[in-house]
Every structure is written in C-alpha cells, then in structure tokens.
PDB file of C-alpha atoms in Angstrom:
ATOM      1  CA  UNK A   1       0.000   0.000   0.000  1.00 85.00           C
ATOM      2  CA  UNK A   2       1.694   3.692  -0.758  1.00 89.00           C
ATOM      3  CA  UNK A   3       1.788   6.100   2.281  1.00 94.00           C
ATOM      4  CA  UNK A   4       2.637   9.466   2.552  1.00 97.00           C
ATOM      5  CA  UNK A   5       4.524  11.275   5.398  1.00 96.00           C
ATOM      6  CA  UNK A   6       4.923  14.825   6.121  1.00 97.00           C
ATOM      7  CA  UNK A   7       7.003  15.152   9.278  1.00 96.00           C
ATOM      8  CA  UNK A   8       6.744  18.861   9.721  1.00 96.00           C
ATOM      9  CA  UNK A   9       3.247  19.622  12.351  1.00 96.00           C
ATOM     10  CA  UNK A  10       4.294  23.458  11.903  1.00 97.00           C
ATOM     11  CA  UNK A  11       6.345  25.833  10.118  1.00 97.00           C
ATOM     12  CA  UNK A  12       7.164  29.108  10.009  1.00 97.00           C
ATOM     13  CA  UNK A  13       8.372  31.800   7.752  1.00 97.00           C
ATOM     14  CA  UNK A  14       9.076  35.226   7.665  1.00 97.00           C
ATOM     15  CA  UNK A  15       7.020  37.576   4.352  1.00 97.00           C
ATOM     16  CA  UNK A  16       9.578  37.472   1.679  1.00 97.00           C
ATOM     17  CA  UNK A  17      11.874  34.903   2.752  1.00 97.00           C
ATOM     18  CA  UNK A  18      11.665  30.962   1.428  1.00 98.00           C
ATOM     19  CA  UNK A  19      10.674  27.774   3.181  1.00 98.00           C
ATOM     20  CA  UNK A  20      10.397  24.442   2.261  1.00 98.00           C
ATOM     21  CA  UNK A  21       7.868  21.942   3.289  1.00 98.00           C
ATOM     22  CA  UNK A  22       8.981  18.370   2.943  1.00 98.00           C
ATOM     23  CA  UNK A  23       6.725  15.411   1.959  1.00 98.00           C
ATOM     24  CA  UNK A  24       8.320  11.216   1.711  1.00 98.00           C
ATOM     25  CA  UNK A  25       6.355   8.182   0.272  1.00 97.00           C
ATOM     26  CA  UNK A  26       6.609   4.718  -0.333  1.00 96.00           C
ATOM     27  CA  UNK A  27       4.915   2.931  -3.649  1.00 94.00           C
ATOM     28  CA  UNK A  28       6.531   0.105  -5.684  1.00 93.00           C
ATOM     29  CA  UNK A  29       4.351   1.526  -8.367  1.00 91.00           C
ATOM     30  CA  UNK A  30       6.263   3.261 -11.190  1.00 88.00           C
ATOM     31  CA  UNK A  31       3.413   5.633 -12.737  1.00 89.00           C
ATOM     32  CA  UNK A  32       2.099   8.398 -10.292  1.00 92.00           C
ATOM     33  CA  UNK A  33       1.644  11.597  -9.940  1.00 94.00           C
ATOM     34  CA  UNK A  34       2.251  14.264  -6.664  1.00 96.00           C
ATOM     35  CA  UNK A  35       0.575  16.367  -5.343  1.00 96.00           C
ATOM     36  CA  UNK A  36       0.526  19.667  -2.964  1.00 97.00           C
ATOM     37  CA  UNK A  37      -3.017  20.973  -1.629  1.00 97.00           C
ATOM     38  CA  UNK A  38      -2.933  24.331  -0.045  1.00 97.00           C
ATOM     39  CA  UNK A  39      -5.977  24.238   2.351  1.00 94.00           C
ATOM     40  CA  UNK A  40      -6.894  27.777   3.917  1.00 91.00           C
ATOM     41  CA  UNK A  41      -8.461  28.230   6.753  1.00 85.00           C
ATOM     42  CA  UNK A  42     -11.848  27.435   6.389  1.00 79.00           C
ATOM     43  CA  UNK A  43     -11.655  27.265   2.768  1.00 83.00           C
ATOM     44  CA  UNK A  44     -11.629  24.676   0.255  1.00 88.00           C
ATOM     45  CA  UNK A  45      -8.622  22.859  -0.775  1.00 92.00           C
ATOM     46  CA  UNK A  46      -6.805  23.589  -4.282  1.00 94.00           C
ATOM     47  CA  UNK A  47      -4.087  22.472  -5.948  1.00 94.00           C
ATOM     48  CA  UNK A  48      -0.918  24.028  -5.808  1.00 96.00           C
ATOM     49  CA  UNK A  49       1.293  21.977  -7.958  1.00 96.00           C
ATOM     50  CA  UNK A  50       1.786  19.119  -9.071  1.00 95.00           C
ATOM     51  CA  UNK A  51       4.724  16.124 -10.617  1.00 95.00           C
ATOM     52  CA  UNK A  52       4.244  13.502 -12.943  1.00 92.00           C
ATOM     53  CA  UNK A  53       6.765  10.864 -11.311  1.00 91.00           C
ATOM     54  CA  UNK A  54       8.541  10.083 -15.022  1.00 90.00           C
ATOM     55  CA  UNK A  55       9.491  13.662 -15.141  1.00 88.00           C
ATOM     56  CA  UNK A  56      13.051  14.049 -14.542  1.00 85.00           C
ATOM     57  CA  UNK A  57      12.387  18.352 -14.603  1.00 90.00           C
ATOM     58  CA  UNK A  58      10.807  19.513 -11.403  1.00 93.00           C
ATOM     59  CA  UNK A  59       7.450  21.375 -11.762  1.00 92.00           C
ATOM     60  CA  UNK A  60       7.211  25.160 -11.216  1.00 92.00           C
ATOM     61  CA  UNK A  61       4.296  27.249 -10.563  1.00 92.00           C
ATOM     62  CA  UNK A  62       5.141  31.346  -9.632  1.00 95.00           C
ATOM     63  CA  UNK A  63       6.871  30.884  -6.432  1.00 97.00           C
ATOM     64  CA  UNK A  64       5.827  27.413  -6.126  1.00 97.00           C
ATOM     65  CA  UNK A  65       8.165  24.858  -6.993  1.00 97.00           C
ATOM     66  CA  UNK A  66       9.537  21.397  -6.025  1.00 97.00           C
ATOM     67  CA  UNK A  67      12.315  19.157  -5.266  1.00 96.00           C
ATOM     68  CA  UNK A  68      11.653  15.817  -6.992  1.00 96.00           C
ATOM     69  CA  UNK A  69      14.035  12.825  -5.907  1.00 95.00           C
ATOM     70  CA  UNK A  70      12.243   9.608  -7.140  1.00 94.00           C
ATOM     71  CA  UNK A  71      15.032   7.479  -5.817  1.00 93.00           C
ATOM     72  CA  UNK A  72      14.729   8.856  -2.629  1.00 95.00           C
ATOM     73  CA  UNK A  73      10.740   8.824  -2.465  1.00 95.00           C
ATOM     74  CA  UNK A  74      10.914  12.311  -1.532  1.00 96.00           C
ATOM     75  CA  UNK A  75       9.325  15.490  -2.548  1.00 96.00           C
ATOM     76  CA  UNK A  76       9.374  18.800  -1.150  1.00 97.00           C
ATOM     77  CA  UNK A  77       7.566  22.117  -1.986  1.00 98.00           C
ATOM     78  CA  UNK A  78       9.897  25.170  -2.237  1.00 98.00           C
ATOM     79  CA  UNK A  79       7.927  28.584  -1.832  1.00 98.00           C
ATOM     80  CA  UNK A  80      10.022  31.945  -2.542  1.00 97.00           C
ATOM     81  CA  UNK A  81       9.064  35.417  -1.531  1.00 97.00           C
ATOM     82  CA  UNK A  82       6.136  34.056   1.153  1.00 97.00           C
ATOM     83  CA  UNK A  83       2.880  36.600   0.995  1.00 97.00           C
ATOM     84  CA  UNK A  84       0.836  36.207   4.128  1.00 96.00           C
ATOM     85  CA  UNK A  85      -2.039  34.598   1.877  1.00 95.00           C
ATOM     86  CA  UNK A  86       0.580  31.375   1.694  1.00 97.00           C
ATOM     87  CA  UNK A  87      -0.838  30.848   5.579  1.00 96.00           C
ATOM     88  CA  UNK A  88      -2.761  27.380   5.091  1.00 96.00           C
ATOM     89  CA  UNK A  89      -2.123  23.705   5.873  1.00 96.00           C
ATOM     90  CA  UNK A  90      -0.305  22.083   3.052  1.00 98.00           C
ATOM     91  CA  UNK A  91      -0.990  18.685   2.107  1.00 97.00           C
ATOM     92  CA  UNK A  92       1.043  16.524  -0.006  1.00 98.00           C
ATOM     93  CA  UNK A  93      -0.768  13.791  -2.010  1.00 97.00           C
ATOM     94  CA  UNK A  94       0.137  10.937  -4.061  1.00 96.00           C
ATOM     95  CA  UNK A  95      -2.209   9.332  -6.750  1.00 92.00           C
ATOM     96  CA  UNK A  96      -1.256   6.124  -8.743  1.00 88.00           C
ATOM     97  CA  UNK A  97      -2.856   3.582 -10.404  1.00 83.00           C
ATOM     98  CA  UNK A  98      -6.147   3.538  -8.214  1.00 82.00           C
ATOM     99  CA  UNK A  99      -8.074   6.802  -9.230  1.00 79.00           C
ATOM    100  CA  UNK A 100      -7.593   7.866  -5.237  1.00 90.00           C
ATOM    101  CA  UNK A 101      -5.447  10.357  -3.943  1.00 94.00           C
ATOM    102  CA  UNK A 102      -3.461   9.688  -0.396  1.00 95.00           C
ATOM    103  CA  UNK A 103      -2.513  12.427   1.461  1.00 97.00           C
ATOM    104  CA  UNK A 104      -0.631  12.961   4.432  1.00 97.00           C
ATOM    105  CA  UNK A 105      -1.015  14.642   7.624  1.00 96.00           C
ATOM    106  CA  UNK A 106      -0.608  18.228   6.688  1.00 97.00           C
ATOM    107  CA  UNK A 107       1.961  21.261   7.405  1.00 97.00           C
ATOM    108  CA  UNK A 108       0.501  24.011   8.685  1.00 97.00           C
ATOM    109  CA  UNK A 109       2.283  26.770   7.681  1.00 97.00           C
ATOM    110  CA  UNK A 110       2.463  30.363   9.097  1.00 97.00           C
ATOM    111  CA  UNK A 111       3.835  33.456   7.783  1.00 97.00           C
ATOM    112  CA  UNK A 112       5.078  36.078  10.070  1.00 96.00           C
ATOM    113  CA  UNK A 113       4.687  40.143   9.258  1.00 94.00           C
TER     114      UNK A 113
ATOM    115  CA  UNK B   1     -18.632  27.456 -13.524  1.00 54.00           C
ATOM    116  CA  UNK B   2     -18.186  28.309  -9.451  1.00 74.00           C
ATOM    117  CA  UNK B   3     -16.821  24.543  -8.775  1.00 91.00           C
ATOM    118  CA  UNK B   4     -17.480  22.184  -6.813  1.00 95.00           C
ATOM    119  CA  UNK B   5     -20.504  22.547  -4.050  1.00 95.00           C
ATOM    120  CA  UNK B   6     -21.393  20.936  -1.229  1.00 96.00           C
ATOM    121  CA  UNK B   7     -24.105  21.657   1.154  1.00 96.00           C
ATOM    122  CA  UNK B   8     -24.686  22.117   3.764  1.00 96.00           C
ATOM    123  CA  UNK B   9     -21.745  23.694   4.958  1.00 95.00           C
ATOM    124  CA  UNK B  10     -22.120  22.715   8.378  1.00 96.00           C
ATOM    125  CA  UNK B  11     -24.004  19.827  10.285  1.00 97.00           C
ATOM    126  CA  UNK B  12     -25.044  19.612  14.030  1.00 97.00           C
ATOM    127  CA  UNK B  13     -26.630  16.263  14.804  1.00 97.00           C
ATOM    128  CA  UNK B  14     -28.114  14.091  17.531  1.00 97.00           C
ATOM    129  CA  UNK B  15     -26.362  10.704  18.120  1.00 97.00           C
ATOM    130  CA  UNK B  16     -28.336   8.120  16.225  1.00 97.00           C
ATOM    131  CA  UNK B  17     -29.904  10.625  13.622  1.00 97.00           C
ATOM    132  CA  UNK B  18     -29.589  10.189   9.931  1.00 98.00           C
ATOM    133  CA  UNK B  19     -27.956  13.113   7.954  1.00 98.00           C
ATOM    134  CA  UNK B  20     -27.499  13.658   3.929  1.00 98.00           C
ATOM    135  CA  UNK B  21     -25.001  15.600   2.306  1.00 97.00           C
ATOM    136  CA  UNK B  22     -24.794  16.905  -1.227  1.00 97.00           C
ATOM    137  CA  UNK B  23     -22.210  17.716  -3.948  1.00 97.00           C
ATOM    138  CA  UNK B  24     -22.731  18.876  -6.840  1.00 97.00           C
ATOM    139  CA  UNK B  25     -19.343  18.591  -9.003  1.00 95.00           C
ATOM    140  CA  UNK B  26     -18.101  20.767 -11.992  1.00 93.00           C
ATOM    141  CA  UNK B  27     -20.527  20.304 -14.537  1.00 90.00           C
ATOM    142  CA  UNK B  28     -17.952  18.672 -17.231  1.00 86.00           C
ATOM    143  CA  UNK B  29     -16.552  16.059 -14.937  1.00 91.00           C
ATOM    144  CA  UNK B  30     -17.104  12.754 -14.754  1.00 90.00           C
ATOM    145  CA  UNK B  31     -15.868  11.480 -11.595  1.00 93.00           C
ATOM    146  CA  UNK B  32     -16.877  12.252  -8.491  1.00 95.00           C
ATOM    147  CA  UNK B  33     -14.947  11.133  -5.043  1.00 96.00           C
ATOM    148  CA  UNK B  34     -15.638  11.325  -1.186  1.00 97.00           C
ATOM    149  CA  UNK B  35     -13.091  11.748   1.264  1.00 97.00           C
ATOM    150  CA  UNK B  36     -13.571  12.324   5.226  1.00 97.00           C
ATOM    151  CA  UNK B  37     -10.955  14.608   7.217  1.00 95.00           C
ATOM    152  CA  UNK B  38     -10.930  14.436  10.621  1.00 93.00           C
ATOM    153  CA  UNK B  39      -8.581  17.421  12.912  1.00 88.00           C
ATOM    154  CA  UNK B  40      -5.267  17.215  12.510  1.00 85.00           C
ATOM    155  CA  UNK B  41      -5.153  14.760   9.964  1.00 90.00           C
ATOM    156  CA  UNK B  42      -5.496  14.601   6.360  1.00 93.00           C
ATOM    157  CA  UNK B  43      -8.313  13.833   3.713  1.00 95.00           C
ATOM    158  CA  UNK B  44      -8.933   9.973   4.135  1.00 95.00           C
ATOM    159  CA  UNK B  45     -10.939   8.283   0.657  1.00 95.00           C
ATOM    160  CA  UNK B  46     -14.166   7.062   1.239  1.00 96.00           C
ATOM    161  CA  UNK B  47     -15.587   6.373  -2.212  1.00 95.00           C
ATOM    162  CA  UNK B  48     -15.602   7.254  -5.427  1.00 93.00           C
ATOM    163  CA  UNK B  49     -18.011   7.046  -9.134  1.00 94.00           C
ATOM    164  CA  UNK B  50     -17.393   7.218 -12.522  1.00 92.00           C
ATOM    165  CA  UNK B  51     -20.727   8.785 -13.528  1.00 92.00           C
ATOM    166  CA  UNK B  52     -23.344   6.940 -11.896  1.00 92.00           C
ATOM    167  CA  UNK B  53     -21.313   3.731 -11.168  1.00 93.00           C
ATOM    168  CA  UNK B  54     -19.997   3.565  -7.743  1.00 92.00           C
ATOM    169  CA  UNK B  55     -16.669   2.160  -8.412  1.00 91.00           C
ATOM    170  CA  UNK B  56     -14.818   1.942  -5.394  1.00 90.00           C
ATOM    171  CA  UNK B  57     -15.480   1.714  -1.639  1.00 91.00           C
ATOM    172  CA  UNK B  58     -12.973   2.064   1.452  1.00 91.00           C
ATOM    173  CA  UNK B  59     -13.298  -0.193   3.964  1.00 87.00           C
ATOM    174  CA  UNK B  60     -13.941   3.241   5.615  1.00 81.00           C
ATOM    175  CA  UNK B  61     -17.330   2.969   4.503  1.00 84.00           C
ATOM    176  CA  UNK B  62     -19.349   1.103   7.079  1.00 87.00           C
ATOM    177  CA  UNK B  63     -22.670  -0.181   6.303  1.00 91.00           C
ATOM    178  CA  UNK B  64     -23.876   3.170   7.834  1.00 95.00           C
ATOM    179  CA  UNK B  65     -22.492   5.018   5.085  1.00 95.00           C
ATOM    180  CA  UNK B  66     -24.280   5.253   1.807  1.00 95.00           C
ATOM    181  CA  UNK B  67     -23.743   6.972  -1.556  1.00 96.00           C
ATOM    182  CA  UNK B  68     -25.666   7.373  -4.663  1.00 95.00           C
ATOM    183  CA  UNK B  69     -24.875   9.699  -7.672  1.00 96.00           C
ATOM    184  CA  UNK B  70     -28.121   8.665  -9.330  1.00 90.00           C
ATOM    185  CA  UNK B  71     -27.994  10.466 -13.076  1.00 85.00           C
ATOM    186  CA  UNK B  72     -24.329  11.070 -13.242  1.00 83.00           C
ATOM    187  CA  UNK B  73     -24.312  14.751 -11.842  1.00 90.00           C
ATOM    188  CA  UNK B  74     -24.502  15.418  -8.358  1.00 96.00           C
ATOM    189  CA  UNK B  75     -24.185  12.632  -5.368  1.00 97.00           C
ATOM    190  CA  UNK B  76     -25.479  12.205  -1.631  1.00 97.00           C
ATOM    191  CA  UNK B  77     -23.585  11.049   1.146  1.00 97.00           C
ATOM    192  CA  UNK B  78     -26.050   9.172   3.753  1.00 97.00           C
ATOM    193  CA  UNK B  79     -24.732   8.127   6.938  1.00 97.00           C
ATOM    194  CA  UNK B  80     -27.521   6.342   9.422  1.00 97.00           C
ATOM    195  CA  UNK B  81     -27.504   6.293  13.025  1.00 97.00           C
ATOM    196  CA  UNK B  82     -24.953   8.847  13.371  1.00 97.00           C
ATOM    197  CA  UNK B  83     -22.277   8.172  16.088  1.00 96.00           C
ATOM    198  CA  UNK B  84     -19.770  10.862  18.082  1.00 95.00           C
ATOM    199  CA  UNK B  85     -16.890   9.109  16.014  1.00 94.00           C
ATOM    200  CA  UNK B  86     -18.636  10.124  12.525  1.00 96.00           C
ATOM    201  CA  UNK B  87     -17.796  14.233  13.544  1.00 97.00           C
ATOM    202  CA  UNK B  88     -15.322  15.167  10.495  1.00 96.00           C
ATOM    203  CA  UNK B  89     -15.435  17.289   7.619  1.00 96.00           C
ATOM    204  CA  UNK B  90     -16.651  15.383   4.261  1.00 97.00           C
ATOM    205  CA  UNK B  91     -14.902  16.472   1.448  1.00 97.00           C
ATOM    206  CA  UNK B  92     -16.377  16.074  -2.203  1.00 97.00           C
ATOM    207  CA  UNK B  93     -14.080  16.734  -5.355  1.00 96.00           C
ATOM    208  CA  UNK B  94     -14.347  16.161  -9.504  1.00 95.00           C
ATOM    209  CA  UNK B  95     -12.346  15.315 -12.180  1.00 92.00           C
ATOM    210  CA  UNK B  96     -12.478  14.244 -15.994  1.00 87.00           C
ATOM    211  CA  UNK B  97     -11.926  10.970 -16.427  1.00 79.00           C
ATOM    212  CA  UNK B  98      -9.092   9.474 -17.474  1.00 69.00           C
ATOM    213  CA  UNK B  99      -6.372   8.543 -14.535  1.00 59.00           C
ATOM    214  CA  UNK B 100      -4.559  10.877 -12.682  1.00 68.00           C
ATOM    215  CA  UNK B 101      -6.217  14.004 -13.302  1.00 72.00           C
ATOM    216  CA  UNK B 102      -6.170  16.679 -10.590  1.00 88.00           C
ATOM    217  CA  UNK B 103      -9.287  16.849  -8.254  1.00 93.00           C
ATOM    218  CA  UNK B 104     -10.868  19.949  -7.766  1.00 94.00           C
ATOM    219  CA  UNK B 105     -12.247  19.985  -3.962  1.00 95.00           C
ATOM    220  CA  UNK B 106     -15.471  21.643  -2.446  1.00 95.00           C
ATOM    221  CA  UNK B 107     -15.409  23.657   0.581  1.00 94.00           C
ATOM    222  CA  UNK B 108     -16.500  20.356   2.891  1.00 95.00           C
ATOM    223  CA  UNK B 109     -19.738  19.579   4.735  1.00 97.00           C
ATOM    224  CA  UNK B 110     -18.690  19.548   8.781  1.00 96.00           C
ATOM    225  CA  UNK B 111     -20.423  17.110  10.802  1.00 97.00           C
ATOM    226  CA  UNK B 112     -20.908  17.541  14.329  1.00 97.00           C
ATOM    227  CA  UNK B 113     -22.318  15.048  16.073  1.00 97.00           C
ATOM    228  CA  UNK B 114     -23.159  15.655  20.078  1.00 95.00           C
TER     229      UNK B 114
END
C-alpha cells in the first residue's frame, strides 16, 4: 500500500523569505503523480502543484516549486518570496494507479509580518 | 462554472440521527470522489463514481455510510444512526476521467455530532 509522510506539524516563515515543506512516500508503483493541496483556513482545498513521477524536470508554478528525488521517495515544496495569503495547511498527495489520492497529515504553515 | 458545491456547509446532529449531504461537481466532470478529514489529519478516501457507477469503496465505509450519484451529476452522502466518532469534515471533489487528473475539492460539509 503507498503512504505518505509529512514530518513537519508546523512551520514558520518570515514575508519574503523561502521555506520548504517536505513530503516522503513509499509505492513500488512506477506511474504516479504528486501532489501539494494548499488548504486555507476554512476554505476549500486547491491544488498548488503538481509532478508527474517520469518527469526528470521539477514542476514550477510562480513561487511554487519542487524538489523531486524519485530514488529517494521524496518530494518537497519550495515557496520563494512568502505573501501572508501562503498561511494554510499544506498537504502533499500521491495518486497512482487507483483513481484515489493519499494524502498525508498536513503542514501548517504560518507566515510572520 | 463556481466549482465544486457541497451543502450544507455545516451539520449539528443528535447521536443516532440520519444526515445527507450533497455535492454537486463541476458540470464537465465525470468522476466524483468522497473523502472524510478528521482534525489534525489529512483527507482519508471514502468512495468514489465514474458517472453513476460507484466504483470503489474504502473499507472506511461502514454499512452506515451510503452513496448514490443517481444520473451522473450530483451525489449524496447518507450516513444512518450517526455516532460521536462520525464528527469530520466530508470532502467532495471532480475530475475528468481518465487517470490521474487533478481533483478539484469543495469547501466540505462539517459534521458535528453531540
């Protein structure tokens, strides 16, 4: 079965400066796709990027992008120049061959004035 | 197109009740899933169709749980004799078919059940 593990509860960042949120998974699948869900407070989720797995080239979105190691299972959301709408929880997903997605537990992320 | 909707927004129940929720998806997609969030965690699957065929179920879904997207646009989410352990938020999203496509979410239906 894949899993997904975000080991950061909480982060914070100051407005302007970069953070990265970091995301693992296991799957012996080798067609997938990743995922990261910004969920607001209150608000519905959308997507914020996302990385099809037999894409060597790391997705970019704005000030959104990621680190893609397939070898490693591991992939982490870079966001430059925070803006204090970036506060949400971030959820990293992973959807394969099932038409499900599997998150994980969520970063909640706060940016600082 | 505004998205996906769900209503209600928010549930307060009685232990034992029966509740409904709906979703209506964006207009063009096909599939429609179900997920359930409770605090501090993140979305869990629950079920999901492709049009009106319910093709998948999580073992999630207890007999108490029941969903139906009769013509192939919006669905219900029934869940009968409502416990304190059913309190979450029920997430709906949409996609076209075809695998892998990104789903779009709606805002959630909270349950609270006292």
């Amino acid at each position: 079965a894949q899993t997904v593990t975000q080991s950061q509860p909480e982060m914070s960042v100051q407005e302007a400066e970069t953070v990265t949120l970091s995301c693992t998974y296991d799957t012996s699948e080798s067609d997938y796709y990743l995922f990261w869900y910004k969920q607001p407070p209150s608000r519905q989720m959308i997507l914020v990027i996302r990385q099809e797995a037999y894409k060597q080239q790391n997705a970019t979105e704005n000030r959104f992008s990621v680190n893609f190691q397939k070898a490693a299972k591991s992939f982490s959301l870079k966001i430059s120049d925070s803006q204090l709408g970036d506060a949400a929880m971030y959820f990293c997903a992973y959807g394969g061959a099932t038409n499900k997605l599997i998150f994980g537990t969520g970063t909640l992320l706060a940016v600082q004035p | 197109d505004t998205g996906v909707s769900q209503d209600p927004r928010h549930k307060i129940t009685k232990r034992g009740q029966n509740v409904t929720f709906r979703c209506d998806p964006i207009s063009e997609h096909n599939r429609l899933y179900w997920y359930r969030q409770t605090l501090g965690q993140g979305p869990e699957f629950l079920t999901y169709f492709q049009n009106e065929a319910q093709l998948e179920k999580s073992r999630l879904l207890s007999d108490r749980f029941s969903a139906e997207r009769p013509k192939g646009s919006f669905s219900t989410l029934e869940i009968q004799r409502t416990e304190q352990g059913d309190s979450a938020m029920y997430l709906c999203a949409s996609s076209p078919s075809g695998t892998k496509n990104i789903q779009y979410f709606g805002a959630g239906t909270r349950l609270s059940v006292l």
